[in-house]
């Protein structure tokens, strides 16, 4: 289709002339910092990777470059948003094709993009009658999942786990988050309970499953009326410190929740999209089938999109009232996610995540044998946690050391801190990371541990 724009759309201007009329970008470092502090919210400083923020200008694959031209290996993937890599040809091609026709279409009308993406996500699920609802962020997806669960069950109480992260804002998602530094001085949503998470490294009951299951059961008996709307968990707790949940714990607590009439919500915001390597969804490593799956972050490779995959009968409970998300099914974001799906499968990135992740875990565990300060190494695929402690017996968190390393390694590697005590390096790179990249990161960490520990 050929269409001609009237001149007031700027169609008579060259690309250079249009760019000249845009508000300018400031690449001088000091001026950029001054502008950030002058015009952006000061709360940004509370979640900053390094003491001195890095001014990033470009990215390609698993690498980033700052305004001065310095190259970095990115082990954070823009807070896990970049799955297929910066400027992935799969994603860029899909997005450009969509932008050539139309940038947005609300769900009040129709575009084939959302259904195409939904089919791809459903095809990765176990057999069942699944449907998908798209939104713009993980917080929204969690809020919607709980809303659907409450509508479906007619119940109110939702149980999550300590050290969980389900959202930094949003009454429900933030109330389900159980890490103190993400809670603000506002009243949280009602009907939220937190069970002790089965942390196999520093959990209050030590290693094992049964004591944690017993406490979960006791919590249900003491703090509910015997009914439950939902149970939500992360297969690997991300911001909590990359804490994998034991399979037997997941199975037993799911059984308890369902016996109370609750639906099971698996928060895959950090573990889906092939990150754990063996499967597209992290829950599949445990041989279970939840009733809902929420995902975001890497789904759009930097474009804002999240999804709730849910049993049709649960989704039907929402139809007695109206619900919509203006940008939730944006076809450009859906195009980016379709590109991600292609990069993971035909492009081979999910298999790369498995292979490189296994090799990286081996290298990190070898590093652990040489540095007493490394208390634990854990994870799956390209989601690895490296926990630093002052003493392996007391497991006192080495938070200050982690902060120092994060600042000093930032001359060539971008890392991030996680865990209740911010003493865990959460390594979640773009899925195109190579074994050579992983080795370079470990060499840099080795040198700094030898120098600072």
XYZ file of C-alpha atoms in Angstrom:
453
model
C 0.000 0.000 0.000
C 1.309 3.430 -0.937
C 0.169 6.410 1.082
C 1.260 10.042 0.905
C 1.564 12.106 4.064
C 0.596 15.784 4.081
C 3.459 18.203 4.660
C 2.517 18.886 8.278
C 3.701 15.323 9.075
C 7.217 16.406 8.127
C 7.174 14.407 4.909
C 8.784 17.276 3.010
C 11.821 17.304 5.317
C 14.966 15.234 5.030
C 15.928 12.869 7.846
C 18.757 15.221 8.818
C 16.367 18.169 8.990
C 13.970 16.235 11.226
C 16.779 15.080 13.522
C 17.933 18.677 13.806
C 14.536 19.625 15.256
C 14.546 16.961 17.998
C 15.521 17.821 21.585
C 19.295 17.212 21.683
C 21.132 14.366 23.432
C 24.003 15.313 25.719
C 27.059 13.022 25.519
C 29.463 15.055 27.643
C 29.691 12.985 30.823
C 29.609 15.772 33.401
C 26.736 17.525 31.645
C 24.819 14.243 31.325
C 25.181 13.606 35.076
C 24.115 17.169 35.837
C 21.026 16.787 33.626
C 20.150 13.460 35.234
C 20.323 14.929 38.720
C 18.470 18.074 37.692
C 15.607 16.566 35.703
C 15.173 12.908 36.720
C 13.810 11.546 39.976
C 16.402 11.175 42.770
C 15.088 7.673 43.533
C 17.131 6.445 40.531
C 20.234 6.604 42.717
C 18.818 3.900 44.999
C 19.074 1.238 42.289
C 22.328 2.033 40.542
C 24.805 -0.616 39.370
C 27.913 1.392 40.280
C 28.731 4.388 42.480
C 29.681 6.345 39.380
C 27.011 5.740 36.733
C 28.158 4.603 33.298
C 26.998 6.704 30.340
C 26.174 4.103 27.686
C 25.980 4.971 24.013
C 25.715 1.734 22.004
C 25.435 -2.018 22.215
C 25.979 -5.024 19.972
C 25.341 -8.617 20.944
C 26.610 -9.055 24.506
C 28.743 -5.897 24.485
C 28.165 -2.265 25.423
C 30.176 0.893 24.714
C 30.127 4.083 26.731
C 30.270 7.637 25.438
C 34.081 7.537 25.535
C 34.232 4.386 23.403
C 35.127 1.921 26.179
C 33.819 -1.628 25.680
C 32.081 -3.663 28.389
C 30.898 -7.252 28.669
C 27.323 -6.980 29.914
C 26.460 -9.629 32.510
C 23.257 -7.848 33.517
C 21.442 -7.589 30.138
C 19.942 -4.218 31.040
C 18.350 -5.673 34.146
C 17.681 -8.872 32.240
C 15.698 -7.160 29.492
C 18.116 -8.037 26.681
C 17.763 -11.723 25.878
C 18.625 -11.979 22.173
C 21.449 -9.425 22.349
C 21.762 -5.756 21.491
C 20.743 -5.015 17.901
C 19.749 -8.651 17.354
C 19.098 -9.056 13.610
C 15.990 -11.131 14.393
C 14.514 -8.431 16.599
C 15.628 -5.467 14.503
C 14.202 -6.976 11.299
C 10.848 -7.779 12.914
C 10.560 -4.326 14.486
C 11.529 -2.468 11.318
C 8.955 -4.430 9.321
C 6.260 -3.444 11.820
C 7.296 0.212 11.999
C 7.066 0.446 8.232
C 3.297 0.002 8.513
C 1.956 1.032 11.936
C 3.546 1.525 15.351
C 0.536 0.822 17.583
C -2.863 -0.829 17.601
C -4.986 -1.048 20.741
C -6.839 -4.244 21.671
C -10.084 -2.350 20.959
C -9.254 -3.244 17.341
C -7.264 -6.088 15.798
C -3.765 -6.756 14.570
C -2.343 -10.263 13.922
C 0.860 -9.624 15.874
C -0.425 -10.365 19.410
C -2.124 -13.620 18.424
C 0.968 -14.755 16.507
C 3.152 -14.155 19.563
C 0.598 -15.731 21.901
C 0.562 -18.892 19.802
C 4.356 -19.122 20.077
C 4.176 -18.819 23.866
C 1.333 -21.337 24.171
C 3.204 -23.791 21.935
C 6.009 -23.806 24.537
C 3.576 -24.724 27.335
C 2.522 -28.250 28.364
C -0.688 -29.494 26.735
C -3.747 -27.557 27.856
C -6.221 -24.835 26.925
C -4.040 -21.770 27.464
C -4.666 -18.140 26.540
C -2.407 -15.088 26.815
C -2.903 -11.536 28.010
C -0.192 -9.006 27.130
C 0.758 -5.985 29.227
C 3.736 -3.622 29.440
C 5.648 -4.654 32.592
C 6.210 -7.507 34.992
C 4.492 -5.648 37.816
C 1.341 -5.307 35.718
C 1.472 -9.000 34.827
C 1.668 -10.028 38.494
C -1.173 -7.684 39.435
C -3.347 -9.060 36.649
C -2.546 -12.676 37.542
C -3.623 -12.109 41.143
C -6.742 -10.259 40.000
C -7.677 -13.201 37.777
C -7.028 -15.665 40.601
C -9.227 -13.708 42.998
C -12.015 -13.381 40.442
C -11.841 -17.074 39.600
C -11.748 -18.395 43.164
C -13.859 -15.731 44.833
C -11.174 -15.686 47.525
C -8.710 -13.071 48.682
C -5.610 -14.493 50.386
C -2.428 -14.899 48.345
C 0.732 -16.538 49.640
C 4.228 -15.858 48.362
C 7.725 -16.495 49.680
C 10.266 -14.488 51.598
C 13.132 -13.063 49.495
C 10.741 -12.946 46.543
C 10.556 -10.041 44.120
C 7.343 -9.536 42.170
C 7.400 -5.769 41.579
C 8.676 -2.482 42.953
C 5.346 -0.665 42.621
C 1.712 -1.708 42.343
C -0.272 -2.462 45.481
C -0.367 -6.234 44.991
C 2.956 -6.895 43.251
C 4.905 -4.769 45.713
C 3.122 -6.318 48.702
C 4.105 -9.766 47.401
C 7.730 -8.642 47.191
C 9.523 -9.704 50.368
C 12.789 -7.751 50.293
C 12.713 -4.788 52.666
C 14.603 -2.266 50.552
C 11.859 -2.384 47.908
C 9.108 -1.407 50.363
C 8.159 2.236 50.804
C 6.251 4.004 53.570
C 2.828 3.222 52.158
C 0.193 0.702 53.119
C 0.509 -2.516 51.136
C -2.312 -4.570 49.682
C -4.310 -6.739 52.058
C -4.499 -10.510 52.050
C -0.785 -11.166 51.407
C 1.195 -13.806 53.336
C 4.872 -14.772 53.078
C 6.206 -18.235 53.818
C 9.872 -18.880 54.635
C 11.739 -19.568 51.415
C 13.729 -22.825 51.221
C 17.132 -21.191 50.764
C 19.487 -24.167 50.688
C 22.536 -22.048 51.514
C 21.468 -19.697 54.293
C 17.846 -20.619 55.043
C 16.761 -20.606 58.696
C 16.184 -24.385 58.595
C 19.391 -25.131 56.697
C 19.391 -27.479 53.738
C 16.479 -29.805 53.068
C 12.818 -29.438 52.205
C 10.553 -30.858 54.905
C 11.019 -28.139 57.575
C 10.110 -25.459 55.025
C 7.074 -27.397 53.807
C 5.978 -27.884 57.420
C 6.235 -24.142 58.024
C 4.270 -23.438 54.835
C 1.544 -25.796 56.043
C 1.567 -24.210 59.497
C 1.249 -20.722 58.002
C -1.789 -21.835 56.010
C -3.346 -23.273 59.144
C -2.670 -20.280 61.360
C -3.049 -17.255 59.083
C -5.856 -18.150 56.648
C -9.506 -19.172 56.970
C -8.679 -22.406 55.190
C -9.159 -20.896 51.743
C -6.621 -19.486 49.312
C -6.874 -17.447 46.125
C -3.354 -18.057 44.840
C 0.175 -19.199 45.532
C 2.964 -17.424 43.650
C 6.650 -18.329 43.424
C 9.755 -17.848 41.264
C 11.512 -21.079 40.182
C 14.747 -19.209 40.888
C 14.410 -16.138 43.090
C 16.205 -13.405 41.160
C 16.646 -10.218 43.187
C 16.499 -12.414 46.285
C 19.985 -13.606 45.354
C 19.567 -16.222 42.585
C 18.037 -18.806 44.932
C 16.786 -21.966 43.150
C 13.736 -23.590 44.745
C 14.003 -27.364 45.296
C 11.666 -29.404 43.099
C 10.140 -31.309 46.007
C 9.358 -28.065 47.833
C 7.577 -26.663 44.798
C 5.544 -29.839 44.311
C 4.470 -30.155 47.936
C 3.553 -26.495 48.443
C 1.611 -26.497 45.159
C -0.369 -29.464 46.437
C -1.150 -27.667 49.712
C -2.224 -24.502 47.877
C -4.484 -26.398 45.501
C -6.046 -28.362 48.367
C -7.146 -24.963 49.722
C -8.697 -23.983 46.395
C -5.865 -21.699 45.308
C -4.447 -21.380 41.818
C -0.690 -21.614 41.256
C 1.109 -18.667 39.654
C 4.669 -19.190 38.461
C 6.563 -15.893 38.210
C 8.909 -16.433 35.245
C 9.792 -12.778 34.772
C 13.462 -13.618 35.292
C 13.595 -17.340 34.433
C 11.579 -17.683 31.226
C 12.601 -16.894 27.646
C 15.162 -19.709 27.612
C 17.335 -18.219 30.347
C 17.767 -21.452 32.300
C 18.898 -23.168 29.095
C 17.135 -26.531 29.197
C 13.600 -25.218 28.636
C 11.858 -22.057 27.492
C 10.070 -21.891 30.871
C 11.967 -22.479 34.098
C 9.114 -24.394 35.751
C 9.529 -27.234 33.256
C 12.783 -28.260 34.933
C 10.663 -29.319 37.921
C 8.107 -31.470 36.090
C 5.170 -29.340 37.242
C 2.362 -27.458 35.517
C 1.217 -24.173 37.116
C -2.158 -22.575 36.407
C -0.618 -19.279 35.297
C 2.788 -18.103 34.136
C 3.849 -14.450 34.158
C 6.828 -13.224 32.144
C 8.398 -9.946 31.022
C 11.970 -8.575 30.796
C 13.698 -10.591 28.042
C 10.445 -11.241 26.199
C 10.741 -7.950 24.305
C 14.551 -7.673 24.168
C 14.314 -4.147 25.539
C 10.842 -3.320 24.248
C 8.250 -3.040 27.060
C 6.044 -6.129 26.984
C 4.905 -8.697 29.538
C 2.534 -11.631 29.382
C 0.262 -13.766 31.512
C -0.237 -17.276 30.139
C -3.292 -18.672 31.894
C -5.817 -21.489 31.720
C -8.820 -20.390 29.698
C -11.318 -21.138 32.483
C -9.428 -18.844 34.875
C -9.237 -16.084 32.275
C -12.986 -16.390 31.667
C -13.586 -15.186 35.227
C -12.499 -11.687 34.133
C -15.167 -11.361 31.442
C -17.983 -10.191 33.737
C -16.286 -6.774 33.763
C -14.212 -4.778 31.277
C -10.413 -4.857 31.276
C -7.830 -3.444 28.902
C -4.199 -2.367 28.672
C -3.550 0.440 26.213
C -0.059 -0.669 25.252
C -0.222 -4.313 26.313
C -0.589 -5.762 22.825
C 1.429 -3.114 21.018
C 2.314 -4.718 17.656
C 5.830 -3.257 17.622
C 6.604 -4.776 21.023
C 4.978 -8.008 19.867
C 7.170 -7.923 16.761
C 10.255 -7.587 18.959
C 9.111 -10.582 21.008
C 8.460 -12.599 17.843
C 12.049 -11.814 16.871
C 13.188 -13.084 20.277
C 11.297 -16.339 19.746
C 13.101 -16.822 16.431
C 16.488 -15.981 17.957
C 15.989 -18.513 20.750
C 14.843 -21.392 18.552
C 16.143 -21.274 14.955
C 18.840 -18.811 16.060
C 20.100 -21.247 18.687
C 20.327 -18.885 21.672
C 18.483 -21.125 24.126
C 20.925 -23.950 23.415
C 23.783 -21.457 23.738
C 22.443 -20.462 27.155
C 22.573 -24.103 28.239
C 26.071 -24.803 26.902
C 27.737 -21.561 28.003
C 25.896 -21.590 31.322
C 27.181 -25.067 32.160
C 30.740 -24.074 31.305
C 30.483 -20.824 33.266
C 29.234 -22.682 36.356
C 32.240 -25.018 36.150
C 34.621 -22.062 35.910
C 32.963 -20.240 38.804
C 33.119 -23.343 40.989
C 36.809 -23.720 40.213
C 37.255 -20.056 41.184
C 35.463 -20.824 44.454
C 38.151 -23.357 45.365
C 40.745 -20.582 45.237
C 38.869 -17.857 47.134
C 37.449 -18.488 50.601
C 35.315 -15.382 50.283
C 33.098 -17.124 47.693
C 30.545 -18.828 49.878
C 28.224 -20.283 47.263
C 27.779 -20.689 43.511
C 24.306 -21.530 42.212
C 21.966 -21.181 39.280
C 20.990 -22.679 35.952
C 21.839 -21.748 32.387
C 22.636 -18.059 32.125
C 21.269 -17.207 35.565
C 24.121 -17.589 38.040
C 24.556 -16.298 41.577
C 27.977 -15.786 43.176
C 27.596 -15.123 46.909
C 30.472 -13.520 48.803
C 30.843 -13.974 52.566
C 33.331 -12.798 55.189
C 33.523 -16.271 56.684
C 32.267 -19.567 55.258
C 31.243 -20.854 58.678
C 29.251 -17.832 59.843
C 28.211 -16.869 56.280
C 28.376 -13.199 57.276
C 27.609 -11.293 54.060
C 30.520 -9.483 52.400
C 28.337 -6.655 51.118
C 31.045 -3.989 51.171
C 33.415 -6.186 49.167
C 30.747 -6.837 46.534
C 30.150 -3.090 46.201
C 33.891 -2.409 45.802
C 34.276 -5.103 43.169
C 31.207 -3.872 41.279
C 32.765 -0.413 41.056
C 36.263 -1.572 40.076
C 35.259 -4.273 37.594
C 33.145 -1.668 35.803
C 36.123 -0.592 33.698
C 35.355 -3.541 31.406
C 32.528 -5.645 32.889
C 29.042 -4.640 34.000
C 27.725 -6.571 36.998
C 24.845 -6.161 39.427
C 24.258 -6.876 43.114
C 21.384 -8.948 44.511
C 20.229 -10.667 47.683
C 18.738 -9.306 50.888
C 22.234 -8.117 51.877
C 23.381 -7.104 48.367
C 26.267 -9.581 48.657
C 25.447 -11.688 45.597
C 26.563 -11.075 42.039
C 23.548 -11.884 39.845
C 24.977 -12.837 36.445
C 22.221 -12.744 33.821
C 23.864 -11.759 30.506
C 22.365 -11.651 27.025
C 21.938 -15.233 25.862
C 24.545 -14.726 23.122
C 27.396 -14.594 25.660
C 30.296 -16.882 24.721
C 32.492 -19.167 26.806
C 35.386 -16.787 26.061
C 33.359 -13.871 27.446
C 32.555 -15.849 30.588
C 36.233 -16.671 31.027
C 37.166 -12.993 30.680
C 34.606 -12.025 33.346
C 35.923 -14.711 35.710
C 39.537 -13.638 35.133
C 38.640 -10.053 36.066
C 36.757 -11.237 39.143
C 39.676 -13.481 40.102
C 42.124 -10.559 39.916
C 39.922 -8.299 42.014
C 39.267 -10.959 44.630
C 43.022 -11.484 44.943
C 43.502 -7.737 45.337
C 40.586 -6.776 47.583
C 39.538 -9.839 49.588
